[in-house]
Amino acid sequence: MSVADPIGGAASGAARSTLPSNVPPTIRTDRLILRAPAAADFSDYADFLASERAQYMGGPYDRRGAWGLFCHDVAQWALFGHGALMIDLPGRTCVGQVGINHGPLFPEKELGWLIYAGHEGQGYASEAAAALRDWVFGQLGLGTLVSYVDPRNRRSVAVAERLGARLDNAAARPDPGDLVYRHHR
């Protein structure tokens, strides 16, 4: 994994950046590029949130609701020094999003992911989530993150377990029905 410095240059592995903490990084894995969201990403994001697949995230959402969530994902960079990154395949095909959620709606910093239709089952969620998790542990110095997962979302349960996260039944959760998976440094 490498982390690109948007001002120029690159840092490798878990090296700390000298950039302000509110500048989203570009993180590269063997197959993916994780990058800051752009306005052009909203249409596909809104389509995902309008679909039945968004039921595991409190949806489906109308366009107004999707816009609010999209802006929340972007604003977290300025507010907390972390937020969402879009998941691109080389050639600029966006296949989803990975992010660290926080704020008054989340008891703890949450590692979350979503993959657009047609791109599931290829390991993109696991690869992107592992890369962002490692960046957050290295840059923010956190010891743990959580993932809030609807128990009916078997694919996300599998991703959390593939990442090595373990159920934490004692953890606070925004939705009482969610499972909480804890990721350790």
Short mmCIF file of C-alpha atoms in Angstrom, two decimals:
data_model
loop_
_atom_site.label_atom_id
_atom_site.label_comp_id
_atom_site.label_asym_id
_atom_site.label_seq_id
_atom_site.Cartn_x
_atom_site.Cartn_y
_atom_site.Cartn_z
CA MET A 1 0.00 0.00 0.00
CA SER A 2 1.24 3.49 -0.72
CA VAL A 3 -0.17 6.85 0.24
CA ALA A 4 0.15 9.74 -2.17
CA ASP A 5 0.66 13.25 -0.92
CA PRO A 6 -1.80 15.47 -2.87
CA ILE A 7 0.79 18.26 -2.80
CA GLY A 8 3.39 16.03 -4.42
CA GLY A 9 5.50 13.08 -3.44
CA ALA A 10 4.46 9.84 -1.82
CA ALA A 11 4.79 8.07 1.48
CA SER A 12 5.01 4.33 1.66
CA GLY A 13 3.32 1.97 4.12
CA ALA A 14 2.26 3.48 7.44
CA ALA A 15 4.52 6.54 7.17
CA ARG A 16 3.02 9.67 8.70
CA SER A 17 2.10 12.48 6.37
CA THR A 18 3.11 16.08 6.97
CA LEU A 19 -0.15 17.26 5.36
CA PRO A 20 -2.90 18.85 7.41
CA SER A 21 -5.08 16.10 8.82
CA ASN A 22 -8.14 17.33 6.93
CA VAL A 23 -6.73 16.64 3.46
CA PRO A 24 -8.07 13.29 2.22
CA PRO A 25 -5.24 10.99 1.16
CA THR A 26 -5.04 8.93 -1.99
CA ILE A 27 -4.33 5.34 -0.94
CA ARG A 28 -3.23 2.74 -3.48
CA THR A 29 -3.43 -1.01 -3.04
CA ASP A 30 -2.46 -3.71 -5.51
CA ARG A 31 -5.80 -3.35 -7.34
CA LEU A 32 -7.50 -0.20 -6.07
CA ILE A 33 -7.17 3.54 -5.71
CA LEU A 34 -8.95 5.11 -2.73
CA ARG A 35 -9.48 8.82 -3.36
CA ALA A 36 -11.44 11.82 -2.17
CA PRO A 37 -15.09 12.01 -3.24
CA ALA A 38 -15.96 14.45 -6.03
CA ALA A 39 -19.31 15.90 -7.09
CA ALA A 40 -19.24 13.61 -10.14
CA ASP A 41 -19.46 10.60 -7.78
CA PHE A 42 -22.85 11.60 -6.43
CA SER A 43 -25.07 10.09 -9.13
CA ASP A 44 -23.81 6.51 -8.67
CA TYR A 45 -23.79 6.96 -4.89
CA ALA A 46 -27.41 8.19 -4.97
CA ASP A 47 -28.40 5.24 -7.20
CA PHE A 48 -26.91 2.82 -4.66
CA LEU A 49 -28.71 4.53 -1.76
CA ALA A 50 -32.01 4.44 -3.66
CA SER A 51 -31.69 0.68 -4.19
CA GLU A 52 -32.94 -2.11 -1.96
CA ARG A 53 -29.30 -2.82 -1.02
CA ALA A 54 -29.37 0.35 1.08
CA GLN A 55 -31.87 -1.29 3.46
CA TYR A 56 -28.90 -2.38 5.58
CA MET A 57 -27.93 1.29 6.01
CA GLY A 58 -31.32 2.71 6.97
CA GLY A 59 -32.46 3.16 3.36
CA PRO A 60 -33.53 3.21 0.66
CA TYR A 61 -33.04 6.97 0.47
CA ASP A 62 -34.47 9.60 -1.84
CA ARG A 63 -32.06 11.94 -3.64
CA ARG A 64 -32.27 14.57 -0.88
CA GLY A 65 -31.38 12.00 1.79
CA ALA A 66 -28.55 10.62 -0.35
CA TRP A 67 -27.17 14.14 -0.82
CA GLY A 68 -27.17 14.68 2.96
CA LEU A 69 -25.23 11.46 3.51
CA PHE A 70 -22.80 12.27 0.70
CA CYS A 71 -22.12 15.71 2.17
CA HIS A 72 -21.71 14.13 5.63
CA ASP A 73 -19.10 11.74 4.21
CA VAL A 74 -17.17 14.64 2.64
CA ALA A 75 -17.53 17.06 5.59
CA GLN A 76 -16.01 14.62 8.06
CA TRP A 77 -12.57 15.31 6.57
CA ALA A 78 -12.77 18.95 7.65
CA LEU A 79 -14.44 18.17 10.99
CA PHE A 80 -12.54 15.09 12.15
CA GLY A 81 -9.55 14.51 9.84
CA HIS A 82 -11.11 11.37 8.39
CA GLY A 83 -14.11 10.52 6.25
CA ALA A 84 -15.05 8.66 3.09
CA LEU A 85 -12.94 7.70 0.10
CA MET A 86 -14.21 6.45 -3.22
CA ILE A 87 -12.96 3.07 -4.42
CA ASP A 88 -11.64 3.18 -7.97
CA LEU A 89 -10.26 0.52 -10.24
CA PRO A 90 -7.37 1.74 -12.38
CA GLY A 91 -8.90 3.52 -15.35
CA ARG A 92 -11.20 5.54 -13.06
CA THR A 93 -14.10 3.09 -12.71
CA CYS A 94 -15.62 3.81 -9.29
CA VAL A 95 -16.90 0.62 -7.64
CA GLY A 96 -17.99 1.95 -4.24
CA GLN A 97 -16.95 3.77 -1.11
CA VAL A 98 -15.12 3.10 2.13
CA GLY A 99 -15.06 5.46 5.07
CA ILE A 100 -14.58 6.26 8.71
CA ASN A 101 -17.83 7.62 10.15
CA HIS A 102 -18.04 9.63 13.34
CA GLY A 103 -19.94 12.45 14.93
CA PRO A 104 -23.11 12.59 17.00
CA LEU A 105 -24.72 9.68 15.11
CA PHE A 106 -21.94 7.22 15.92
CA PRO A 107 -20.84 6.17 19.43
CA GLU A 108 -17.35 5.30 18.10
CA LYS A 109 -15.38 5.79 14.91
CA GLU A 110 -16.85 3.32 12.43
CA LEU A 111 -15.17 1.65 9.46
CA GLY A 112 -17.84 1.21 6.80
CA TRP A 113 -17.98 0.19 3.14
CA LEU A 114 -20.37 -0.12 0.24
CA ILE A 115 -19.86 -1.69 -3.17
CA TYR A 116 -21.95 -0.80 -6.21
CA ALA A 117 -24.03 -3.41 -8.07
CA GLY A 118 -22.03 -5.53 -10.43
CA HIS A 119 -18.80 -5.24 -8.42
CA GLU A 120 -19.64 -7.41 -5.39
CA GLY A 121 -17.86 -10.64 -4.59
CA GLN A 122 -14.46 -9.58 -5.92
CA GLY A 123 -12.82 -8.66 -2.62
CA TYR A 124 -12.94 -4.89 -3.22
CA ALA A 125 -14.67 -4.12 0.10
CA SER A 126 -12.15 -6.15 2.12
CA GLU A 127 -9.15 -4.70 0.29
CA ALA A 128 -10.35 -1.11 0.54
CA ALA A 129 -11.44 -1.42 4.18
CA ALA A 130 -8.11 -3.00 5.20
CA ALA A 131 -6.18 -0.20 3.47
CA LEU A 132 -8.22 2.58 5.09
CA ARG A 133 -8.15 0.84 8.49
CA ASP A 134 -4.36 0.61 8.34
CA TRP A 135 -4.07 4.26 7.26
CA VAL A 136 -6.30 5.37 10.15
CA PHE A 137 -4.37 3.31 12.69
CA GLY A 138 -1.09 4.74 11.39
CA GLN A 139 -2.19 8.37 10.92
CA LEU A 140 -4.68 8.91 13.73
CA GLY A 141 -3.07 6.58 16.26
CA LEU A 142 -6.34 4.87 17.17
CA GLY A 143 -6.24 1.49 18.89
CA THR A 144 -9.62 0.29 17.64
CA LEU A 145 -12.43 0.96 15.18
CA VAL A 146 -15.86 -0.62 14.98
CA SER A 147 -18.12 -1.66 12.12
CA TYR A 148 -21.87 -1.50 12.71
CA VAL A 149 -23.45 -4.25 10.61
CA ASP A 150 -27.08 -5.21 10.10
CA PRO A 151 -27.14 -8.96 10.92
CA ARG A 152 -29.12 -9.64 7.70
CA ASN A 153 -26.24 -8.25 5.64
CA ARG A 154 -24.28 -11.49 5.33
CA ARG A 155 -21.78 -9.98 2.87
CA SER A 156 -20.77 -7.23 5.30
CA VAL A 157 -20.59 -9.71 8.18
CA ALA A 158 -18.19 -11.76 6.02
CA VAL A 159 -16.09 -8.67 5.21
CA ALA A 160 -15.80 -7.71 8.89
CA GLU A 161 -14.75 -11.25 9.80
CA ARG A 162 -12.33 -11.44 6.86
CA LEU A 163 -10.71 -8.25 8.19
CA GLY A 164 -10.16 -9.99 11.54
CA ALA A 165 -12.76 -7.96 13.45
CA ARG A 166 -14.52 -9.69 16.32
CA LEU A 167 -18.04 -9.27 17.69
CA ASP A 168 -18.22 -6.86 20.62
CA ASN A 169 -21.60 -7.40 22.24
CA ALA A 170 -20.85 -4.83 24.96
CA ALA A 171 -20.22 -1.94 22.54
CA ALA A 172 -22.70 0.90 22.12
CA ARG A 173 -24.43 1.01 18.75
CA PRO A 174 -26.53 3.56 16.86
CA ASP A 175 -29.15 0.93 15.98
CA PRO A 176 -29.95 -1.57 18.74
CA GLY A 177 -30.32 -4.35 16.15
CA ASP A 178 -26.83 -3.92 14.68
CA LEU A 179 -23.92 -6.22 15.30
CA VAL A 180 -20.74 -4.43 16.37
CA TYR A 181 -17.48 -5.78 15.00
CA ARG A 182 -14.31 -4.43 16.63
CA HIS A 183 -11.11 -3.95 14.64
CA HIS A 184 -7.86 -3.85 16.65
CA ARG A 185 -4.62 -2.26 15.63
#
